[in-house]
Each structure stands twice: as structure tokens, then as C-alpha cells.
mmCIF file of C-alpha atoms in Angstrom:
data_model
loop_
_atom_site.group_PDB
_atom_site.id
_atom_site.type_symbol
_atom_site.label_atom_id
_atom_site.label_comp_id
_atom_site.label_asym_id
_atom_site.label_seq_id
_atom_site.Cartn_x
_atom_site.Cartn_y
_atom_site.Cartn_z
ATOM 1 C CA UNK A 1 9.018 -10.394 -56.062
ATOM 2 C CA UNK A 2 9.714 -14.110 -55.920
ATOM 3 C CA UNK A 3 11.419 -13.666 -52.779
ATOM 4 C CA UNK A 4 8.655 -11.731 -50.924
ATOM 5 C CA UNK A 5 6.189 -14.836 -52.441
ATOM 6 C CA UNK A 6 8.086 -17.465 -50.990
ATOM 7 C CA UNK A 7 8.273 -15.527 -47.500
ATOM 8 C CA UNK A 8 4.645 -14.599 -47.347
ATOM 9 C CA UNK A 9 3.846 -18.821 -48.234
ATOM 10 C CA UNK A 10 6.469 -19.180 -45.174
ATOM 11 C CA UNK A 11 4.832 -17.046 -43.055
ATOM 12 C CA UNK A 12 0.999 -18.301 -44.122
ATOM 13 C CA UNK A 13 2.357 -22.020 -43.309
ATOM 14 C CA UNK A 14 3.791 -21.123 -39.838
ATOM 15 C CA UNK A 15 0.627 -19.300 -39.124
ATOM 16 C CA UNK A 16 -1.811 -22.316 -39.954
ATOM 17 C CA UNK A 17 0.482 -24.719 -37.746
ATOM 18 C CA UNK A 18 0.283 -21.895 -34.745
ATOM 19 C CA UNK A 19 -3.486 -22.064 -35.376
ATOM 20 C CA UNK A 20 -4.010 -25.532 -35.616
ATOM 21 C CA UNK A 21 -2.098 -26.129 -32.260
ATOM 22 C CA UNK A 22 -4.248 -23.822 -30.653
ATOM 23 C CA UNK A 23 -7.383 -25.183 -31.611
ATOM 24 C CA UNK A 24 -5.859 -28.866 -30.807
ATOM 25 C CA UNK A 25 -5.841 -27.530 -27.023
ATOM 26 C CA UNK A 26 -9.738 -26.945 -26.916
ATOM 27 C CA UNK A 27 -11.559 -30.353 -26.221
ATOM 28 C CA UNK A 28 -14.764 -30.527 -28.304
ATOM 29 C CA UNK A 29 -16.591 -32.210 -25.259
ATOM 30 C CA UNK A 30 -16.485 -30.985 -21.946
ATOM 31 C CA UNK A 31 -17.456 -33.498 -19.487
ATOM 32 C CA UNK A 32 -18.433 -31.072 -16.398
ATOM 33 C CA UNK A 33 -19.651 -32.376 -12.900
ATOM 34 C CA UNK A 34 -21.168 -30.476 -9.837
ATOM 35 C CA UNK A 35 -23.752 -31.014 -6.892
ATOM 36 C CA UNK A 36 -27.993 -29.975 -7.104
ATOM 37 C CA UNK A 37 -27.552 -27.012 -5.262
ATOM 38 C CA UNK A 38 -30.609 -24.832 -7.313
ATOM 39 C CA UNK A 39 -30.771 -22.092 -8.323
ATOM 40 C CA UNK A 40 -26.689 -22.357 -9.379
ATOM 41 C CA UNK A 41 -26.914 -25.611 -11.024
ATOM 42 C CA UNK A 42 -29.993 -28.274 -11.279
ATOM 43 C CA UNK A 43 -31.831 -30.327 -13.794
ATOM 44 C CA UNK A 44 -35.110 -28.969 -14.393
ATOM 45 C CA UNK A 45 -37.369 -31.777 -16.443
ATOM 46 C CA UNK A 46 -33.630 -33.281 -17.652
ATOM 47 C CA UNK A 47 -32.678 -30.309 -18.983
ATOM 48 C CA UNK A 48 -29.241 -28.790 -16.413
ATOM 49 C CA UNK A 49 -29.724 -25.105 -15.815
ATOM 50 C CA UNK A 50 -28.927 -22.297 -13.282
ATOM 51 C CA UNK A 51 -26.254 -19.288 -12.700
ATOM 52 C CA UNK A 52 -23.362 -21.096 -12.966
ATOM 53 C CA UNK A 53 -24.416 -23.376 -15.556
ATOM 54 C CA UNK A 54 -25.063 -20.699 -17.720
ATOM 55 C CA UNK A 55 -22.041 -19.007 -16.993
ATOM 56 C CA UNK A 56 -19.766 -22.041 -17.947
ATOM 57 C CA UNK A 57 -21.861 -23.050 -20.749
ATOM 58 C CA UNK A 58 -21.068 -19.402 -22.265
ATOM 59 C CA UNK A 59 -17.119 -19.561 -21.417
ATOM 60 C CA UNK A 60 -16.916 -22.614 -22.970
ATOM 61 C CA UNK A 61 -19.059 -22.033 -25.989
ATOM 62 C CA UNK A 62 -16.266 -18.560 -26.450
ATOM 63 C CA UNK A 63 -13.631 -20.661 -26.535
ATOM 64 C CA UNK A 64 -14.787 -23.148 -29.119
ATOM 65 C CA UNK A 65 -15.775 -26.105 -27.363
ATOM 66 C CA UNK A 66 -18.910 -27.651 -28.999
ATOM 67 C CA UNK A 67 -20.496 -29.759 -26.485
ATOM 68 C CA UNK A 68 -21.108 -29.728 -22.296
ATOM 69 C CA UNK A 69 -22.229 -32.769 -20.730
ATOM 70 C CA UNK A 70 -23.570 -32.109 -17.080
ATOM 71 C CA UNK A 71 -23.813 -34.279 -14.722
ATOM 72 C CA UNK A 72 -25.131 -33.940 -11.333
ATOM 73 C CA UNK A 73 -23.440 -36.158 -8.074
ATOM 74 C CA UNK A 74 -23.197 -35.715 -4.544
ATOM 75 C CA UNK A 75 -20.345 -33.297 -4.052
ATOM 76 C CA UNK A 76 -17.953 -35.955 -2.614
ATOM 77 C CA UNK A 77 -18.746 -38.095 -5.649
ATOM 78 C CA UNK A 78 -18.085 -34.895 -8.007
ATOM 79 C CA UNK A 79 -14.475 -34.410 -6.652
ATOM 80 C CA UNK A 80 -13.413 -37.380 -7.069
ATOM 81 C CA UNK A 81 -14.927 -38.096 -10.142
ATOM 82 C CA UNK A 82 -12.586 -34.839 -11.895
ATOM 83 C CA UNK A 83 -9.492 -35.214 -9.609
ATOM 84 C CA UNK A 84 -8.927 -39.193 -10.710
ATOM 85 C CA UNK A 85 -9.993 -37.806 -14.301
ATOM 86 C CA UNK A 86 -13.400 -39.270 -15.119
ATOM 87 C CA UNK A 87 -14.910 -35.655 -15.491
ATOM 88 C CA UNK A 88 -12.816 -32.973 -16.834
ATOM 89 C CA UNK A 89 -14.187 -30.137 -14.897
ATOM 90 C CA UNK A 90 -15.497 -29.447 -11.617
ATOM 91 C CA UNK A 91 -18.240 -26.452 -10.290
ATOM 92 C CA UNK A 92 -18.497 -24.115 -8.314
ATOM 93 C CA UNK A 93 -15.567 -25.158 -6.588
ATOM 94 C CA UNK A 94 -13.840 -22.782 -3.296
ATOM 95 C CA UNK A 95 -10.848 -22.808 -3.824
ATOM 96 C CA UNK A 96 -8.019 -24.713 -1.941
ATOM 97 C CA UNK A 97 -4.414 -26.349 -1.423
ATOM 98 C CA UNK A 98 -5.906 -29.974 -1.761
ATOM 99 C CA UNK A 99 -7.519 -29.261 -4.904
ATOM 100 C CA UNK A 100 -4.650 -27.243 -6.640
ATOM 101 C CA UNK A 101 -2.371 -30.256 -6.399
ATOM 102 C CA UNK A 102 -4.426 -32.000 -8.866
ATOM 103 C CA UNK A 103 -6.910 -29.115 -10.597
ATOM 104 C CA UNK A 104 -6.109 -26.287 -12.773
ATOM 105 C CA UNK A 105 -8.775 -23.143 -10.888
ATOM 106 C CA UNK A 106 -9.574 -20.401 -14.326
ATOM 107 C CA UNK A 107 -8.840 -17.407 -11.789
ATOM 108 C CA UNK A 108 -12.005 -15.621 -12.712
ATOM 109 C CA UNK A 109 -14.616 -15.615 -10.068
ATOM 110 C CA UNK A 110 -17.607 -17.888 -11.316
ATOM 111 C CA UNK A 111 -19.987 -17.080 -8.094
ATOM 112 C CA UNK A 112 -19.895 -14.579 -5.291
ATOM 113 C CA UNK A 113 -21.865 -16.802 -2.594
ATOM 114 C CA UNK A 114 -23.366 -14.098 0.209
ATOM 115 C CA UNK A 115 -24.469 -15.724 3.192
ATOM 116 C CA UNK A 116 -27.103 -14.196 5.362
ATOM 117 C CA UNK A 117 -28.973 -15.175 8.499
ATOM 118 C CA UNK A 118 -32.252 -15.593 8.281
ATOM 119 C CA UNK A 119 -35.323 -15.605 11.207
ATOM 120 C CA UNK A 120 -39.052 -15.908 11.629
ATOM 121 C CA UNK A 121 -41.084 -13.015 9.916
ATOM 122 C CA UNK A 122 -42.936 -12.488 13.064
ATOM 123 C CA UNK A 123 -40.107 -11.946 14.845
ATOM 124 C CA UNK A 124 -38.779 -8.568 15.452
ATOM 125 C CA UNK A 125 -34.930 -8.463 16.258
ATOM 126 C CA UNK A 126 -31.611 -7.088 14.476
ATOM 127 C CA UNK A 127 -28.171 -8.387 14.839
ATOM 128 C CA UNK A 128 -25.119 -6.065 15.444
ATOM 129 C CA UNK A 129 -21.701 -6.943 13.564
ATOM 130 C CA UNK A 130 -20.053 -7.966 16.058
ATOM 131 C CA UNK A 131 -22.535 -10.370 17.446
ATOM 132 C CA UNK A 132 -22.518 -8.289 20.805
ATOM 133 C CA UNK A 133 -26.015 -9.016 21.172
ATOM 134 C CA UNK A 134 -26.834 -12.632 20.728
ATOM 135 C CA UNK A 135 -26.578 -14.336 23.913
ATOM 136 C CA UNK A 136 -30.300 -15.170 23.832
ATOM 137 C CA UNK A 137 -30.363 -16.077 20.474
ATOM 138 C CA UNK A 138 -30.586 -20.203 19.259
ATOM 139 C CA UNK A 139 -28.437 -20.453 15.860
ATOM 140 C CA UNK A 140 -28.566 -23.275 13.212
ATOM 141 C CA UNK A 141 -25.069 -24.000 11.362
ATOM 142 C CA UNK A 142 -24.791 -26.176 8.747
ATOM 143 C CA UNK A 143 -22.506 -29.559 10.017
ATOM 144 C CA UNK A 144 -19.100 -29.600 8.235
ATOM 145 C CA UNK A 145 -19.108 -25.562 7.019
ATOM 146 C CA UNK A 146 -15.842 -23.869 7.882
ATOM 147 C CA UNK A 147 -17.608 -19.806 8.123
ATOM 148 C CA UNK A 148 -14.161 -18.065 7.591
ATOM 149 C CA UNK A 149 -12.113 -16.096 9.977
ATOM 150 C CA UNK A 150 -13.929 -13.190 10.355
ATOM 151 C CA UNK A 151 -16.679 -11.865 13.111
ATOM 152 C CA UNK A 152 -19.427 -14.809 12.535
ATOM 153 C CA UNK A 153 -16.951 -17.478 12.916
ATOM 154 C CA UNK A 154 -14.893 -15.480 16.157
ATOM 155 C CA UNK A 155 -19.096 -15.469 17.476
ATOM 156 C CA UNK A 156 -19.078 -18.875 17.137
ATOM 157 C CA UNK A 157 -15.767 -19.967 18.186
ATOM 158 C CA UNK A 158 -16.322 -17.835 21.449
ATOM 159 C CA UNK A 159 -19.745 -19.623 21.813
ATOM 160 C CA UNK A 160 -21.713 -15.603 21.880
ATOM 161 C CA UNK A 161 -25.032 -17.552 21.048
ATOM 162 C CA UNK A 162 -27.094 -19.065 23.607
ATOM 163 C CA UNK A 163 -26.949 -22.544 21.373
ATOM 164 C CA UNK A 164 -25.580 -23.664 17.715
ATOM 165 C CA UNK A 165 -27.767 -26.562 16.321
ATOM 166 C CA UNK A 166 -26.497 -28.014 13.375
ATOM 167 C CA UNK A 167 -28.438 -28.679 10.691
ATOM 168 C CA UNK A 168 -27.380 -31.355 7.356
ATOM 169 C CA UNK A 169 -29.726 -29.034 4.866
ATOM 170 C CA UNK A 170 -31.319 -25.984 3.766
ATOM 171 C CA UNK A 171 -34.351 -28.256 3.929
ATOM 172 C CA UNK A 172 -33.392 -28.979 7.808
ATOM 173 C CA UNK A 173 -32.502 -25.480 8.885
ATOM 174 C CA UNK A 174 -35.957 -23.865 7.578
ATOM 175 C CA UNK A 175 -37.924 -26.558 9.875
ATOM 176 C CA UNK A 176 -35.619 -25.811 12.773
ATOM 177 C CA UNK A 177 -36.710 -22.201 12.257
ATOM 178 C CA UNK A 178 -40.155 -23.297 12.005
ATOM 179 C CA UNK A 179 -40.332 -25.330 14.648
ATOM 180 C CA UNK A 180 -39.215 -23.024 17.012
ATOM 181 C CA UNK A 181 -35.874 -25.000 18.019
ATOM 182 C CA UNK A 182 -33.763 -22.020 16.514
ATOM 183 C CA UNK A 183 -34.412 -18.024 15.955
ATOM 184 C CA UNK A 184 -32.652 -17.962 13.277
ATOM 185 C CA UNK A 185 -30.097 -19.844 10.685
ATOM 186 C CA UNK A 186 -27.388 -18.996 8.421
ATOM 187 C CA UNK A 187 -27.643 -19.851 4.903
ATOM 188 C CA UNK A 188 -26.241 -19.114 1.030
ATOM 189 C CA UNK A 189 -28.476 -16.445 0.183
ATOM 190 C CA UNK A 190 -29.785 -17.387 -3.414
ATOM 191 C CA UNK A 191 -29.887 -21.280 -2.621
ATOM 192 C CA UNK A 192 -32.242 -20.372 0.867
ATOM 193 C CA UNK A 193 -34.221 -17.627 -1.044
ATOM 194 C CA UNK A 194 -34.930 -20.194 -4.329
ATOM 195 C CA UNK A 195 -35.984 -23.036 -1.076
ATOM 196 C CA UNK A 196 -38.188 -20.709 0.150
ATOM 197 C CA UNK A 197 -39.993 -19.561 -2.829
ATOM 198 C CA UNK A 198 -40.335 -23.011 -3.659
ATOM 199 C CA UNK A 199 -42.033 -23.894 -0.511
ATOM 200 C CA UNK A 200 -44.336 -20.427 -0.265
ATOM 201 C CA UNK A 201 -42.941 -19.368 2.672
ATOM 202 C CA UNK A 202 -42.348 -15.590 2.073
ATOM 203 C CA UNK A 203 -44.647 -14.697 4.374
ATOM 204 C CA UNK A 204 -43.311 -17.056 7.236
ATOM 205 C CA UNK A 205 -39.410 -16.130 6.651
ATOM 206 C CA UNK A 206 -37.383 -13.200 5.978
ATOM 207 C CA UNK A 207 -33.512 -11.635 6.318
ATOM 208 C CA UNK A 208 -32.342 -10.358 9.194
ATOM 209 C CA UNK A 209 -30.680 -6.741 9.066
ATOM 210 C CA UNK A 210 -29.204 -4.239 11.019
ATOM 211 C CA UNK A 211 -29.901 -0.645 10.449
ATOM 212 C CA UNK A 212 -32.490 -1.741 8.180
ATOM 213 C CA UNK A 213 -29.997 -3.386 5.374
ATOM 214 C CA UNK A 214 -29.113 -7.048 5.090
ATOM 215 C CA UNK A 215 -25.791 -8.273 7.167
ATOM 216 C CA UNK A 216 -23.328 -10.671 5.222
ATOM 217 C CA UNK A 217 -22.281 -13.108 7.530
ATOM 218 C CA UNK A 218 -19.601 -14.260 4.906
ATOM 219 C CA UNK A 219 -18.237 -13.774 1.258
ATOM 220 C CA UNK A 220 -17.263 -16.479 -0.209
ATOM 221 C CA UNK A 221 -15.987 -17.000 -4.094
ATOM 222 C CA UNK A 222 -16.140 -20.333 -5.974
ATOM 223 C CA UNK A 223 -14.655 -21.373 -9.520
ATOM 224 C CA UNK A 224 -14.704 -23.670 -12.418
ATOM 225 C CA UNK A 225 -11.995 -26.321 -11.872
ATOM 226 C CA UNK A 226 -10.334 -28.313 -14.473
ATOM 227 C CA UNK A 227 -8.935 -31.820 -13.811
ATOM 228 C CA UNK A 228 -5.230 -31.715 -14.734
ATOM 229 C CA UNK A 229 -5.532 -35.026 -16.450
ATOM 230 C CA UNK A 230 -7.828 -34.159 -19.275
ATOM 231 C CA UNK A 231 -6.849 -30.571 -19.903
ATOM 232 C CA UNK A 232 -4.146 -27.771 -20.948
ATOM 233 C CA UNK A 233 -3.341 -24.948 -19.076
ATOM 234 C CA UNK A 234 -3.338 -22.992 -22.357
ATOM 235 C CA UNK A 235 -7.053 -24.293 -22.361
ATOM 236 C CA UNK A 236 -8.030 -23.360 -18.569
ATOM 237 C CA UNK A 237 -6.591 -19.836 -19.609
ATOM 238 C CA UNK A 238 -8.594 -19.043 -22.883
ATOM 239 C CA UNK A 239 -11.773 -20.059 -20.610
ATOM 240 C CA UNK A 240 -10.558 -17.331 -17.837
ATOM 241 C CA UNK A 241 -10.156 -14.832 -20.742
ATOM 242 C CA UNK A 242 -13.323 -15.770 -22.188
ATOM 243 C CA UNK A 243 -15.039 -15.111 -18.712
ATOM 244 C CA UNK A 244 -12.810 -11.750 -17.974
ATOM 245 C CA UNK A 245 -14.408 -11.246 -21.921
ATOM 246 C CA UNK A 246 -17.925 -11.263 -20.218
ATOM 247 C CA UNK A 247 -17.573 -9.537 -17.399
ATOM 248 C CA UNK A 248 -16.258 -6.831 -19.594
ATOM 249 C CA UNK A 249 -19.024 -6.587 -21.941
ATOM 250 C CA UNK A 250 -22.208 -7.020 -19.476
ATOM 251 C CA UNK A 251 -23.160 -10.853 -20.362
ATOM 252 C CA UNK A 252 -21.786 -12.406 -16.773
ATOM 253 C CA UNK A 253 -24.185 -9.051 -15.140
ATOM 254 C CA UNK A 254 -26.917 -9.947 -17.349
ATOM 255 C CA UNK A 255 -27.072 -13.628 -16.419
ATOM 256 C CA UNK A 256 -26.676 -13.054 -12.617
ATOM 257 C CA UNK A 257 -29.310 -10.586 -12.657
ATOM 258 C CA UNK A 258 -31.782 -13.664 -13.761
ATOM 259 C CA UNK A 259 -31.061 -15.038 -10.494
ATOM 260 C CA UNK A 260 -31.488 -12.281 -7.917
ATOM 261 C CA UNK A 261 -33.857 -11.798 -4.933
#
């Protein structure tokens, strides 16, 4: 019996030191960083809020950390800040080979983005797949955006619309529309549907379709991306369980559905 004591106080000491290292790899603060790009992330009368706010604030709450401090930058300004380690995480982040030199991605999908094009309400027009039938159509593209590899990006690479303007803004692409200089733009469907709302202009704007359903132009996934100087990988991977965790059991549905037009 003495024996089996002295084991189980063996086994009870080994198991507090296991525990204690794991909760030494979960910061208490998370310093996180990201652009204004409503309705994902904002600050609404100083308080931060949106989809992917709420979605980190929840993964990191899981995995014991006990404060978030947002902070909003130009995204330039909020990769640097985490890859020279002044921030320790970075969102919604696309992923690529840059970034993964000095980031650790949690390889759980934090937003979907769907872009859409979108025209004048008083216009009638649809817009095949294949962007066979756009030769008379004006298109606003916003400066710097890559589009992918698939059909939209082989339209504009081939040059199938009559003109690409490029516009610096959601902001800038609606007045294009507006103003007649375009038919139509492309544009990250929740971020252009939030604008518009914003602005009233449901009844000037709508989604272009063909066969009567909306056409995704592009797919695109970001992430939550941790700056390899202030955090474990052991860490990055309990927050990509925790979010795996809420997909699972309905919270990540229940927060996106908050957000949907």
C-alpha cells in the first residue's frame, strides 16, 4: 500500500508540472492588430466589434487567454507591426509564402470572403461564367487586388471588358457606379453590402446574377496569424482546436449568421 502511495504522489507531481507547462504556453494578453474593414472588424463608439472579432475573441477566450487588446492600423502598418513582433497576432490574414516565414497561420478558416459584382438597380443585365458576354460592359477593380486564377481573373487578363477602372475603395467603386463611369464593380460581399446599407442605397444598387442566383467572382479564405516572436506553436494549435471546437458545436454558424445579407 505504501508503494502504490508513493506512485500515485509520483504520478500527481508529474501531472501538475505537465499542466503547468501547458498553461505557461497561453499568454494572458493577446495583443491583436487588423485593418477597419466593417462589418469583419471596426470600432463602433471605441468599443472593436465584427465577424472576425468575435470569432477570435471566442478562440482565445477557449483557450484561456484573459485579455484581447485590438487595435486598428492601416493594413501595411498591421503587418509589420506582428511580423517585427510589436503585436502578437494578425487578422484576417490570406494566407502566403512571405508571411509563413515569419507567422505561425491556426489552419482553421476564420472568414470565407465571397466576392460578387455588383451594378445599378435600374439596370437590367446578367453575366455568364465565363464572361462571354461582357465586351460592352465598363468594370471597376480594386488597384493592387490579385482576383485568383480562375475565370474573372482569365476575363481580365484577356481584357473581355470594354474597360477596367480601378478604384482605391469600396467608397470609390460605389460612386463610379453611380456616376455612370462603370456598369458595374467587383467587391467583398459583406464589406460592400454593410457600405451600402450604411449609405441607404438599397434601392440604387443590387447583385448581379445569372440564372437568377448570385455569381461568385472569387472565394477567398483568410486566418488569424500569430507573430512567431511572441508565441508557441503549441499555443497557435490549442487556438485552431478551439476554433475546429466551434465549428463543431454551432457557435462559429451562429456568429456568422449575425452578419449575413
Amino acid at each position: 500500500m505504501g508503494l502504490n502511495r508513493y506512485i500515485a504522489k509520483i504520478i500527481c507531481f508529474f501531472a501538475l508540472c505537465s499542466s503547468a507547462a501547458l498553461a505557461d504556453d497561453i499568454p494572458e494578453v493577446i495583443f491583436a492588430t487588423t485593418l477597419h474593414y466593417p462589418p469583419y472588424e471596426y470600432r463602433e463608439n471605441g468599443e472593436p466589434k465584427g465577424l472576425a472579432v468575435d470569432i477570435a475573441k471566442e478562440a482565445l477566450t477557449r483557450v484561456g487567454v484573459k485579455q484581447i487588446d485590438f487595435q486598428f492600423f492601416p493594413w501595411k502598418r498591421a503587418v509589420y507591426v506582428t511580423e517585427h513582433g510589436e503585436r502578437d497576432l494578425l487578422f484576417n490574414a490570406g494566407k502566403n509564402a512571405p508571411r509563413q516565414k515569419w507567422g505561425y497561420y491556426v489552419d482553421s478558416v476564420l472568414i470565407q470572403q465571397s466576392y460578387v459584382l455588383f451594378k445599378r438597380k435600374s439596370d437590367q443585365f446578367e453575366v455568364q461564367p465565363d464572361f462571354s458576354n461582357v465586351k460592352d460592359k465598363d468594370i471597376s477593380v480594386r488597384a493592387g487586388y490579385l482576383y485568383g486564377s480562375g475565370h474573372f481573373r482569365q476575363a481580365l487578363d484577356s481584357e473581355k471588358f470594354y474597360k477596367v477602372e480601378l478604384a482605391d475603395s469600396t467608397e470609390q467603386s460605389v460612386k463610379q457606379l453611380l456616376n455612370d463611369r462603370v456598369d458595374m464593380f467587383v467587391g467583398d460581399l459583406l464589406p460592400v453590402m454593410y457600405y451600402i446599407q450604411e449609405q441607404e442605397l438599397e434601392d440604387q444598387i443590387d447583385i448581379v446574377l445569372y440564372n437568377g442566383e448570385r455569381m461568385e467572382v472569387l472565394s477567398w479564405s483568410t486566418y488569424l496569424l500569430f507573430s512567431k516572436l511572441r508565441v508557441t506553436p503549441g499555443f497557435v494549435e490549442k487556438v485552431r482546436l478551439a476554433m475546429e471546437q466551434m465549428k463543431a458545436d454551432g457557435t462559429f454558424a451562429a456568429i456568422e449568421s449575425k452578419y449575413q445579407y
